[in-house]
């Protein structure tokens, strides 16, 4: 992905709790984000009416925009609608597709944006990146980091369980991404931003070892904070490096070669576990394999409906998705036959856990 502008900006407001959407107006009225109260609220089609009913009492002057989201065309259409009005802030409420659409549209006109996450599928909640599909291919676009980040646990609780659990895979993939970053420093002299690395590692370690599941508010809060920290790590260093390595190369390759296989977070967790196995880090492999199993997330290609040949093809293709990256995949430069052998050993190692 293209280099992002380095920024030390952090959100003015971060909040993880129940009832946050209903109280959104209180966050905007102090003038730090919306100076005049002319707010464009972007929601997804599934949550539209429910969100509008909650917001009307506190945001009487807000205009509601419903977007299908997820594509560059949808983001550009929303951008044009924002340009035709007079808004001083944008609020994106929903899952990753809706929030990324709002982030991109707001960034085009330099409008402050508040991210209100109703699911925990990935670390896009607070990141300076919008993942949007263009001509059938998902791309990453640099955007301004949200001025405010809010997670409403009521909406998360009522959302699809698998969607929320996928965020666990995305968070713990930071462990693999950071190992790749350190490898790039050792082999190519690539600089590593210590603060960004610490932010990305902190949340991943917490989720990796914390008891509980998505029915436990304490665990969900830690997961939400970890996803936010991951996004902040990217903003601090100006790239997705602290949260994206060989794990995400594999994820992007599967998305390109075998679309609709599984979600971002599910594939990131699977890719991270495989890359950790390739490094020979038995301790980390055991931790990650047990965490993914505990939360019923995919650990093998067959868990996401891929056969061995398909996964080998994806791993072989993966380095081409991020030509500027140096990860364990580029370091080993395995042939298809070597990937097959490693995959067989990997499947045996997972089965033994």
mmCIF file of C-alpha atoms in Angstrom:
data_model
loop_
_atom_site.group_PDB
_atom_site.id
_atom_site.type_symbol
_atom_site.label_atom_id
_atom_site.label_comp_id
_atom_site.label_asym_id
_atom_site.label_seq_id
_atom_site.Cartn_x
_atom_site.Cartn_y
_atom_site.Cartn_z
ATOM 1 C CA UNK A 1 0.000 0.000 0.000
ATOM 2 C CA UNK A 2 1.212 3.571 -0.537
ATOM 3 C CA UNK A 3 3.101 5.252 2.286
ATOM 4 C CA UNK A 4 0.819 7.170 4.591
ATOM 5 C CA UNK A 5 1.592 10.640 5.832
ATOM 6 C CA UNK A 6 3.295 10.339 9.220
ATOM 7 C CA UNK A 7 1.187 11.907 11.919
ATOM 8 C CA UNK A 8 1.334 12.103 15.703
ATOM 9 C CA UNK A 9 -2.341 13.047 15.791
ATOM 10 C CA UNK A 10 -4.444 10.903 18.104
ATOM 11 C CA UNK A 11 -8.238 10.877 18.402
ATOM 12 C CA UNK A 12 -9.723 13.592 20.606
ATOM 13 C CA UNK A 13 -12.168 11.112 22.098
ATOM 14 C CA UNK A 14 -11.947 7.334 22.587
ATOM 15 C CA UNK A 15 -14.789 5.521 24.298
ATOM 16 C CA UNK A 16 -15.771 1.857 24.649
ATOM 17 C CA UNK A 17 -19.053 1.294 26.476
ATOM 18 C CA UNK A 18 -22.742 0.544 26.200
ATOM 19 C CA UNK A 19 -25.132 3.249 25.020
ATOM 20 C CA UNK A 20 -22.440 5.245 23.232
ATOM 21 C CA UNK A 21 -24.432 5.783 20.024
ATOM 22 C CA UNK A 22 -27.375 7.337 21.889
ATOM 23 C CA UNK A 23 -24.998 9.793 23.593
ATOM 24 C CA UNK A 24 -23.101 10.725 20.445
ATOM 25 C CA UNK A 25 -24.510 14.235 20.384
ATOM 26 C CA UNK A 26 -22.813 15.045 23.703
ATOM 27 C CA UNK A 27 -19.433 14.367 22.125
ATOM 28 C CA UNK A 28 -20.044 16.708 19.217
ATOM 29 C CA UNK A 29 -21.616 19.666 20.983
ATOM 30 C CA UNK A 30 -18.382 20.814 22.652
ATOM 31 C CA UNK A 31 -17.202 22.159 19.289
ATOM 32 C CA UNK A 32 -13.841 20.413 19.069
ATOM 33 C CA UNK A 33 -15.013 18.156 16.265
ATOM 34 C CA UNK A 34 -18.131 19.864 14.894
ATOM 35 C CA UNK A 35 -17.874 23.629 15.236
ATOM 36 C CA UNK A 36 -21.342 24.441 13.913
ATOM 37 C CA UNK A 37 -23.342 21.259 14.403
ATOM 38 C CA UNK A 38 -23.722 20.535 10.684
ATOM 39 C CA UNK A 39 -23.049 16.809 10.837
ATOM 40 C CA UNK A 40 -23.327 14.165 8.116
ATOM 41 C CA UNK A 41 -24.090 10.773 9.666
ATOM 42 C CA UNK A 42 -23.215 7.779 7.498
ATOM 43 C CA UNK A 43 -24.855 4.442 8.313
ATOM 44 C CA UNK A 44 -25.111 1.055 6.651
ATOM 45 C CA UNK A 45 -28.418 -0.224 5.266
ATOM 46 C CA UNK A 46 -28.902 -2.792 8.038
ATOM 47 C CA UNK A 47 -28.628 -0.350 10.920
ATOM 48 C CA UNK A 48 -30.140 2.712 9.289
ATOM 49 C CA UNK A 49 -33.551 3.082 10.935
ATOM 50 C CA UNK A 50 -32.368 1.934 14.364
ATOM 51 C CA UNK A 51 -29.458 4.375 14.391
ATOM 52 C CA UNK A 52 -31.560 7.266 13.122
ATOM 53 C CA UNK A 53 -34.109 6.722 15.912
ATOM 54 C CA UNK A 54 -31.336 6.822 18.512
ATOM 55 C CA UNK A 55 -29.623 9.892 17.105
ATOM 56 C CA UNK A 56 -32.533 12.195 16.396
ATOM 57 C CA UNK A 57 -32.945 13.502 19.982
ATOM 58 C CA UNK A 58 -29.295 14.524 20.324
ATOM 59 C CA UNK A 59 -28.403 15.433 16.717
ATOM 60 C CA UNK A 60 -31.431 17.333 15.473
ATOM 61 C CA UNK A 61 -29.539 19.025 12.636
ATOM 62 C CA UNK A 62 -27.762 15.888 11.435
ATOM 63 C CA UNK A 63 -28.374 14.606 7.924
ATOM 64 C CA UNK A 64 -28.422 10.825 7.524
ATOM 65 C CA UNK A 65 -26.738 9.116 4.575
ATOM 66 C CA UNK A 66 -27.237 5.384 3.978
ATOM 67 C CA UNK A 67 -24.438 3.680 2.056
ATOM 68 C CA UNK A 68 -23.892 0.130 0.878
ATOM 69 C CA UNK A 69 -20.227 0.777 1.537
ATOM 70 C CA UNK A 70 -17.211 -1.328 0.863
ATOM 71 C CA UNK A 71 -16.372 -0.047 -2.618
ATOM 72 C CA UNK A 72 -14.422 2.895 -3.962
ATOM 73 C CA UNK A 73 -17.434 3.869 -6.068
ATOM 74 C CA UNK A 74 -19.637 4.054 -2.952
ATOM 75 C CA UNK A 75 -17.020 6.182 -1.188
ATOM 76 C CA UNK A 76 -16.730 8.548 -4.153
ATOM 77 C CA UNK A 77 -20.517 8.833 -4.387
ATOM 78 C CA UNK A 78 -20.680 9.735 -0.703
ATOM 79 C CA UNK A 79 -17.840 12.200 -1.191
ATOM 80 C CA UNK A 80 -19.804 13.987 -3.912
ATOM 81 C CA UNK A 81 -22.859 14.176 -1.662
ATOM 82 C CA UNK A 82 -20.777 15.703 1.137
ATOM 83 C CA UNK A 83 -19.356 18.271 -1.263
ATOM 84 C CA UNK A 84 -22.827 19.393 -2.321
ATOM 85 C CA UNK A 85 -23.823 20.168 1.263
ATOM 86 C CA UNK A 86 -22.423 22.245 4.108
ATOM 87 C CA UNK A 87 -21.005 19.941 6.761
ATOM 88 C CA UNK A 88 -18.311 20.460 9.339
ATOM 89 C CA UNK A 89 -18.016 16.842 10.507
ATOM 90 C CA UNK A 90 -18.776 13.281 9.406
ATOM 91 C CA UNK A 91 -19.843 10.412 11.634
ATOM 92 C CA UNK A 92 -19.518 6.868 10.294
ATOM 93 C CA UNK A 93 -21.604 4.323 12.198
ATOM 94 C CA UNK A 94 -21.500 0.610 11.471
ATOM 95 C CA UNK A 95 -19.110 -2.150 10.518
ATOM 96 C CA UNK A 96 -15.815 -1.878 8.688
ATOM 97 C CA UNK A 97 -17.293 -1.235 5.243
ATOM 98 C CA UNK A 98 -19.415 1.689 6.414
ATOM 99 C CA UNK A 99 -16.672 3.226 8.551
ATOM 100 C CA UNK A 100 -14.071 2.927 5.768
ATOM 101 C CA UNK A 101 -16.456 4.508 3.259
ATOM 102 C CA UNK A 102 -17.041 7.423 5.635
ATOM 103 C CA UNK A 103 -13.306 7.784 6.387
ATOM 104 C CA UNK A 104 -12.433 8.006 2.701
ATOM 105 C CA UNK A 105 -15.218 10.467 1.826
ATOM 106 C CA UNK A 106 -14.421 12.717 4.801
ATOM 107 C CA UNK A 107 -10.711 12.730 3.987
ATOM 108 C CA UNK A 108 -11.311 13.922 0.430
ATOM 109 C CA UNK A 109 -12.676 17.216 1.765
ATOM 110 C CA UNK A 110 -10.615 17.457 4.936
ATOM 111 C CA UNK A 111 -13.611 16.987 7.221
ATOM 112 C CA UNK A 112 -13.129 15.649 10.763
ATOM 113 C CA UNK A 113 -14.602 12.193 11.105
ATOM 114 C CA UNK A 114 -15.850 10.202 14.088
ATOM 115 C CA UNK A 115 -15.731 6.408 13.824
ATOM 116 C CA UNK A 116 -18.536 4.629 15.671
ATOM 117 C CA UNK A 117 -17.972 0.885 15.475
ATOM 118 C CA UNK A 118 -20.893 -1.477 15.947
ATOM 119 C CA UNK A 119 -18.777 -4.575 15.263
ATOM 120 C CA UNK A 120 -15.203 -5.639 15.972
ATOM 121 C CA UNK A 121 -14.230 -7.394 12.755
ATOM 122 C CA UNK A 122 -10.859 -5.694 12.200
ATOM 123 C CA UNK A 123 -8.535 -2.848 13.207
ATOM 124 C CA UNK A 124 -9.969 -0.329 10.744
ATOM 125 C CA UNK A 125 -11.855 1.289 13.641
ATOM 126 C CA UNK A 126 -9.096 3.840 14.240
ATOM 127 C CA UNK A 127 -6.623 3.272 11.430
ATOM 128 C CA UNK A 128 -5.460 5.779 8.791
ATOM 129 C CA UNK A 129 -6.430 3.252 6.128
ATOM 130 C CA UNK A 130 -9.659 2.612 4.211
ATOM 131 C CA UNK A 131 -10.025 -0.843 2.652
ATOM 132 C CA UNK A 132 -12.245 -0.495 -0.407
ATOM 133 C CA UNK A 133 -12.994 -2.701 -3.395
ATOM 134 C CA UNK A 134 -12.192 -1.226 -6.811
ATOM 135 C CA UNK A 135 -12.875 -3.249 -9.978
ATOM 136 C CA UNK A 136 -13.235 -6.393 -7.891
ATOM 137 C CA UNK A 137 -9.907 -5.962 -6.092
ATOM 138 C CA UNK A 138 -9.640 -4.769 -2.493
ATOM 139 C CA UNK A 139 -7.156 -1.940 -2.104
ATOM 140 C CA UNK A 140 -5.856 0.085 0.849
ATOM 141 C CA UNK A 141 -6.185 3.874 0.707
ATOM 142 C CA UNK A 142 -4.501 6.330 3.053
ATOM 143 C CA UNK A 143 -6.985 8.538 4.930
ATOM 144 C CA UNK A 144 -7.009 10.844 7.945
ATOM 145 C CA UNK A 145 -7.215 9.096 11.293
ATOM 146 C CA UNK A 146 -10.644 9.533 12.937
ATOM 147 C CA UNK A 147 -10.963 12.462 15.344
ATOM 148 C CA UNK A 148 -13.080 10.327 17.634
ATOM 149 C CA UNK A 149 -13.426 6.559 18.078
ATOM 150 C CA UNK A 150 -16.444 5.044 19.810
ATOM 151 C CA UNK A 151 -17.413 1.401 20.272
ATOM 152 C CA UNK A 152 -20.973 0.715 21.408
ATOM 153 C CA UNK A 153 -21.016 -2.622 23.225
ATOM 154 C CA UNK A 154 -24.806 -2.880 22.868
ATOM 155 C CA UNK A 155 -24.499 -3.031 19.092
ATOM 156 C CA UNK A 156 -21.478 -5.334 19.257
ATOM 157 C CA UNK A 157 -23.384 -7.740 21.507
ATOM 158 C CA UNK A 158 -26.307 -7.885 19.086
ATOM 159 C CA UNK A 159 -24.121 -8.255 15.995
ATOM 160 C CA UNK A 160 -23.095 -11.486 14.231
ATOM 161 C CA UNK A 161 -20.882 -13.504 16.562
ATOM 162 C CA UNK A 162 -18.520 -14.683 13.819
ATOM 163 C CA UNK A 163 -18.007 -11.124 12.562
ATOM 164 C CA UNK A 164 -16.922 -9.938 15.994
ATOM 165 C CA UNK A 165 -14.730 -12.955 16.718
ATOM 166 C CA UNK A 166 -12.852 -12.277 13.482
ATOM 167 C CA UNK A 167 -11.352 -9.198 15.106
ATOM 168 C CA UNK A 168 -9.439 -11.510 17.440
ATOM 169 C CA UNK A 169 -7.611 -12.987 14.457
ATOM 170 C CA UNK A 170 -6.746 -9.537 13.143
ATOM 171 C CA UNK A 171 -5.369 -8.391 16.512
ATOM 172 C CA UNK A 172 -3.170 -11.403 17.212
ATOM 173 C CA UNK A 173 -1.787 -11.228 13.665
ATOM 174 C CA UNK A 174 0.134 -8.188 14.957
ATOM 175 C CA UNK A 175 2.495 -10.631 16.680
ATOM 176 C CA UNK A 176 3.460 -12.103 13.309
ATOM 177 C CA UNK A 177 3.579 -8.696 11.589
ATOM 178 C CA UNK A 178 5.968 -7.356 14.230
ATOM 179 C CA UNK A 179 8.220 -10.399 13.859
ATOM 180 C CA UNK A 180 8.335 -9.689 10.113
ATOM 181 C CA UNK A 181 9.187 -6.045 10.784
ATOM 182 C CA UNK A 182 12.065 -7.094 13.042
ATOM 183 C CA UNK A 183 13.258 -9.528 10.347
ATOM 184 C CA UNK A 184 13.251 -6.676 7.825
ATOM 185 C CA UNK A 185 15.391 -4.621 10.185
ATOM 186 C CA UNK A 186 17.895 -7.440 10.637
ATOM 187 C CA UNK A 187 18.170 -8.329 6.948
ATOM 188 C CA UNK A 188 17.531 -5.040 5.120
ATOM 189 C CA UNK A 189 18.178 -2.410 7.781
ATOM 190 C CA UNK A 190 14.553 -1.252 7.706
ATOM 191 C CA UNK A 191 13.855 1.179 10.567
ATOM 192 C CA UNK A 192 11.389 0.059 13.225
ATOM 193 C CA UNK A 193 9.284 2.628 15.074
ATOM 194 C CA UNK A 194 9.404 1.590 18.716
ATOM 195 C CA UNK A 195 6.255 3.431 19.782
ATOM 196 C CA UNK A 196 4.220 1.983 16.914
ATOM 197 C CA UNK A 197 5.532 -1.496 17.660
ATOM 198 C CA UNK A 198 4.648 -1.139 21.344
ATOM 199 C CA UNK A 199 1.093 -0.022 20.573
ATOM 200 C CA UNK A 200 0.536 -2.927 18.188
ATOM 201 C CA UNK A 201 2.098 -5.479 20.541
ATOM 202 C CA UNK A 202 0.300 -4.293 23.680
ATOM 203 C CA UNK A 203 -3.190 -5.070 22.422
ATOM 204 C CA UNK A 204 -2.185 -8.313 20.737
ATOM 205 C CA UNK A 205 -0.581 -9.672 23.896
ATOM 206 C CA UNK A 206 -3.646 -8.764 25.956
ATOM 207 C CA UNK A 207 -6.074 -10.552 23.628
ATOM 208 C CA UNK A 208 -3.740 -13.514 23.183
ATOM 209 C CA UNK A 209 -3.706 -14.391 26.871
ATOM 210 C CA UNK A 210 -6.909 -12.955 28.304
ATOM 211 C CA UNK A 211 -9.608 -15.410 29.455
ATOM 212 C CA UNK A 212 -13.217 -14.889 28.480
ATOM 213 C CA UNK A 213 -15.029 -14.643 25.160
ATOM 214 C CA UNK A 214 -17.405 -12.416 23.215
ATOM 215 C CA UNK A 215 -20.116 -12.870 25.859
ATOM 216 C CA UNK A 216 -17.897 -11.175 28.453
ATOM 217 C CA UNK A 217 -17.896 -7.349 28.497
ATOM 218 C CA UNK A 218 -14.390 -7.255 29.952
ATOM 219 C CA UNK A 219 -12.975 -9.348 27.108
ATOM 220 C CA UNK A 220 -14.890 -7.411 24.446
ATOM 221 C CA UNK A 221 -13.601 -4.132 25.888
ATOM 222 C CA UNK A 222 -10.006 -5.378 25.754
ATOM 223 C CA UNK A 223 -10.521 -6.541 22.158
ATOM 224 C CA UNK A 224 -11.978 -3.163 21.161
ATOM 225 C CA UNK A 225 -9.108 -1.290 22.815
ATOM 226 C CA UNK A 226 -6.594 -3.599 21.116
ATOM 227 C CA UNK A 227 -8.116 -2.900 17.693
ATOM 228 C CA UNK A 228 -7.982 0.833 18.392
ATOM 229 C CA UNK A 229 -4.335 0.583 19.531
ATOM 230 C CA UNK A 230 -3.499 -1.266 16.332
ATOM 231 C CA UNK A 231 -4.964 1.553 14.261
ATOM 232 C CA UNK A 232 -3.049 4.132 16.288
ATOM 233 C CA UNK A 233 0.177 2.189 15.715
ATOM 234 C CA UNK A 234 -0.282 2.598 11.966
ATOM 235 C CA UNK A 235 -0.933 6.316 12.365
ATOM 236 C CA UNK A 236 2.191 6.781 14.490
ATOM 237 C CA UNK A 237 4.607 5.191 12.012
ATOM 238 C CA UNK A 238 2.878 6.276 8.814
ATOM 239 C CA UNK A 239 2.321 2.792 7.375
ATOM 240 C CA UNK A 240 0.498 -0.449 8.099
ATOM 241 C CA UNK A 241 3.814 -2.163 8.935
ATOM 242 C CA UNK A 242 3.121 -2.811 12.659
ATOM 243 C CA UNK A 243 -0.075 -4.692 11.834
ATOM 244 C CA UNK A 244 0.548 -6.160 8.392
ATOM 245 C CA UNK A 245 3.229 -8.634 7.344
ATOM 246 C CA UNK A 246 3.252 -12.047 5.705
ATOM 247 C CA UNK A 247 -0.044 -12.734 7.471
ATOM 248 C CA UNK A 248 -1.784 -10.007 5.494
ATOM 249 C CA UNK A 249 0.053 -10.866 2.290
ATOM 250 C CA UNK A 250 -1.540 -14.309 2.509
ATOM 251 C CA UNK A 251 -4.897 -12.750 3.341
ATOM 252 C CA UNK A 252 -4.743 -10.390 0.357
ATOM 253 C CA UNK A 253 -3.648 -13.237 -1.920
ATOM 254 C CA UNK A 254 -6.621 -15.380 -0.881
ATOM 255 C CA UNK A 255 -8.933 -12.387 -1.369
ATOM 256 C CA UNK A 256 -7.563 -11.901 -4.886
ATOM 257 C CA UNK A 257 -7.420 -15.543 -5.989
ATOM 258 C CA UNK A 258 -10.410 -16.951 -4.110
ATOM 259 C CA UNK A 259 -12.811 -14.079 -3.300
ATOM 260 C CA UNK A 260 -15.373 -14.413 -0.510
ATOM 261 C CA UNK A 261 -13.443 -17.261 1.124
ATOM 262 C CA UNK A 262 -13.534 -15.790 4.637
ATOM 263 C CA UNK A 263 -13.377 -12.458 6.427
ATOM 264 C CA UNK A 264 -10.327 -10.203 6.797
ATOM 265 C CA UNK A 265 -9.771 -11.123 10.445
ATOM 266 C CA UNK A 266 -10.258 -14.863 9.941
ATOM 267 C CA UNK A 267 -7.699 -14.951 7.121
ATOM 268 C CA UNK A 268 -5.261 -12.678 8.977
ATOM 269 C CA UNK A 269 -5.293 -15.036 11.964
ATOM 270 C CA UNK A 270 -4.773 -18.082 9.754
ATOM 271 C CA UNK A 271 -1.964 -16.356 7.852
ATOM 272 C CA UNK A 272 -0.296 -15.289 11.093
ATOM 273 C CA UNK A 273 -0.346 -18.814 12.493
ATOM 274 C CA UNK A 274 1.174 -20.240 9.305
ATOM 275 C CA UNK A 275 3.897 -17.559 9.184
ATOM 276 C CA UNK A 276 4.709 -18.151 12.848
ATOM 277 C CA UNK A 277 5.127 -21.856 12.085
ATOM 278 C CA UNK A 278 7.479 -20.989 9.209
ATOM 279 C CA UNK A 279 9.646 -19.009 11.649
ATOM 280 C CA UNK A 280 9.964 -22.019 13.907
ATOM 281 C CA UNK A 281 8.731 -20.063 16.919
ATOM 282 C CA UNK A 282 7.152 -22.946 18.830
ATOM 283 C CA UNK A 283 6.118 -20.893 21.876
ATOM 284 C CA UNK A 284 4.274 -18.272 19.852
ATOM 285 C CA UNK A 285 2.793 -20.918 17.582
ATOM 286 C CA UNK A 286 1.326 -22.737 20.571
ATOM 287 C CA UNK A 287 -0.099 -19.514 22.046
ATOM 288 C CA UNK A 288 -1.688 -18.408 18.796
ATOM 289 C CA UNK A 289 -3.039 -21.854 17.875
ATOM 290 C CA UNK A 290 -4.661 -22.213 21.284
ATOM 291 C CA UNK A 291 -6.142 -18.697 21.141
ATOM 292 C CA UNK A 292 -7.656 -19.259 17.696
ATOM 293 C CA UNK A 293 -9.063 -22.623 18.790
ATOM 294 C CA UNK A 294 -10.496 -21.128 21.991
ATOM 295 C CA UNK A 295 -12.392 -18.547 19.964
ATOM 296 C CA UNK A 296 -13.434 -20.990 17.214
ATOM 297 C CA UNK A 297 -11.448 -19.262 14.480
ATOM 298 C CA UNK A 298 -9.848 -20.943 11.450
ATOM 299 C CA UNK A 299 -6.421 -22.514 11.880
ATOM 300 C CA UNK A 300 -6.011 -24.557 8.698
ATOM 301 C CA UNK A 301 -6.850 -23.920 5.020
ATOM 302 C CA UNK A 302 -9.613 -26.525 5.169
ATOM 303 C CA UNK A 303 -11.282 -24.505 7.933
ATOM 304 C CA UNK A 304 -11.966 -21.768 5.362
ATOM 305 C CA UNK A 305 -12.805 -24.155 2.525
ATOM 306 C CA UNK A 306 -9.435 -24.143 0.747
ATOM 307 C CA UNK A 307 -7.630 -27.280 -0.322
ATOM 308 C CA UNK A 308 -3.856 -27.692 -0.122
ATOM 309 C CA UNK A 309 -3.218 -26.729 -3.739
ATOM 310 C CA UNK A 310 -5.258 -23.532 -3.391
ATOM 311 C CA UNK A 311 -3.461 -22.484 -0.210
ATOM 312 C CA UNK A 312 -0.061 -23.203 -1.746
ATOM 313 C CA UNK A 313 -1.002 -21.070 -4.725
ATOM 314 C CA UNK A 314 -2.027 -18.242 -2.384
ATOM 315 C CA UNK A 315 1.220 -18.415 -0.386
ATOM 316 C CA UNK A 316 3.258 -18.416 -3.595
ATOM 317 C CA UNK A 317 1.323 -15.385 -4.868
ATOM 318 C CA UNK A 318 1.311 -13.542 -1.528
ATOM 319 C CA UNK A 319 4.578 -11.529 -1.865
ATOM 320 C CA UNK A 320 3.212 -9.890 -5.020
ATOM 321 C CA UNK A 321 0.397 -8.282 -3.032
ATOM 322 C CA UNK A 322 2.904 -6.082 -1.141
ATOM 323 C CA UNK A 323 6.059 -5.771 -3.284
ATOM 324 C CA UNK A 324 7.638 -3.301 -0.836
ATOM 325 C CA UNK A 325 7.358 -5.646 2.151
ATOM 326 C CA UNK A 326 10.012 -8.000 3.449
ATOM 327 C CA UNK A 327 8.487 -10.816 5.504
ATOM 328 C CA UNK A 328 9.194 -14.432 6.303
ATOM 329 C CA UNK A 329 7.642 -15.307 2.931
ATOM 330 C CA UNK A 330 10.157 -13.216 0.969
ATOM 331 C CA UNK A 331 12.956 -14.388 3.257
ATOM 332 C CA UNK A 332 12.317 -18.086 2.644
ATOM 333 C CA UNK A 333 11.352 -17.640 -1.037
ATOM 334 C CA UNK A 334 9.835 -21.123 -1.100
ATOM 335 C CA UNK A 335 9.018 -23.048 -4.251
ATOM 336 C CA UNK A 336 5.519 -24.573 -4.579
ATOM 337 C CA UNK A 337 6.973 -27.947 -3.624
ATOM 338 C CA UNK A 338 8.558 -26.476 -0.498
ATOM 339 C CA UNK A 339 5.293 -24.748 0.458
ATOM 340 C CA UNK A 340 3.478 -28.077 0.080
ATOM 341 C CA UNK A 341 5.940 -29.782 2.424
ATOM 342 C CA UNK A 342 5.680 -26.998 4.970
ATOM 343 C CA UNK A 343 1.877 -27.056 4.787
ATOM 344 C CA UNK A 344 1.805 -30.800 5.502
ATOM 345 C CA UNK A 345 4.037 -30.274 8.540
ATOM 346 C CA UNK A 346 1.909 -27.311 9.586
ATOM 347 C CA UNK A 347 -1.332 -29.298 9.432
ATOM 348 C CA UNK A 348 0.263 -32.001 11.588
ATOM 349 C CA UNK A 349 1.435 -29.405 14.114
ATOM 350 C CA UNK A 350 -2.041 -27.842 14.359
ATOM 351 C CA UNK A 351 -3.657 -31.257 14.755
ATOM 352 C CA UNK A 352 -1.304 -32.011 17.640
ATOM 353 C CA UNK A 353 -2.492 -28.966 19.641
#
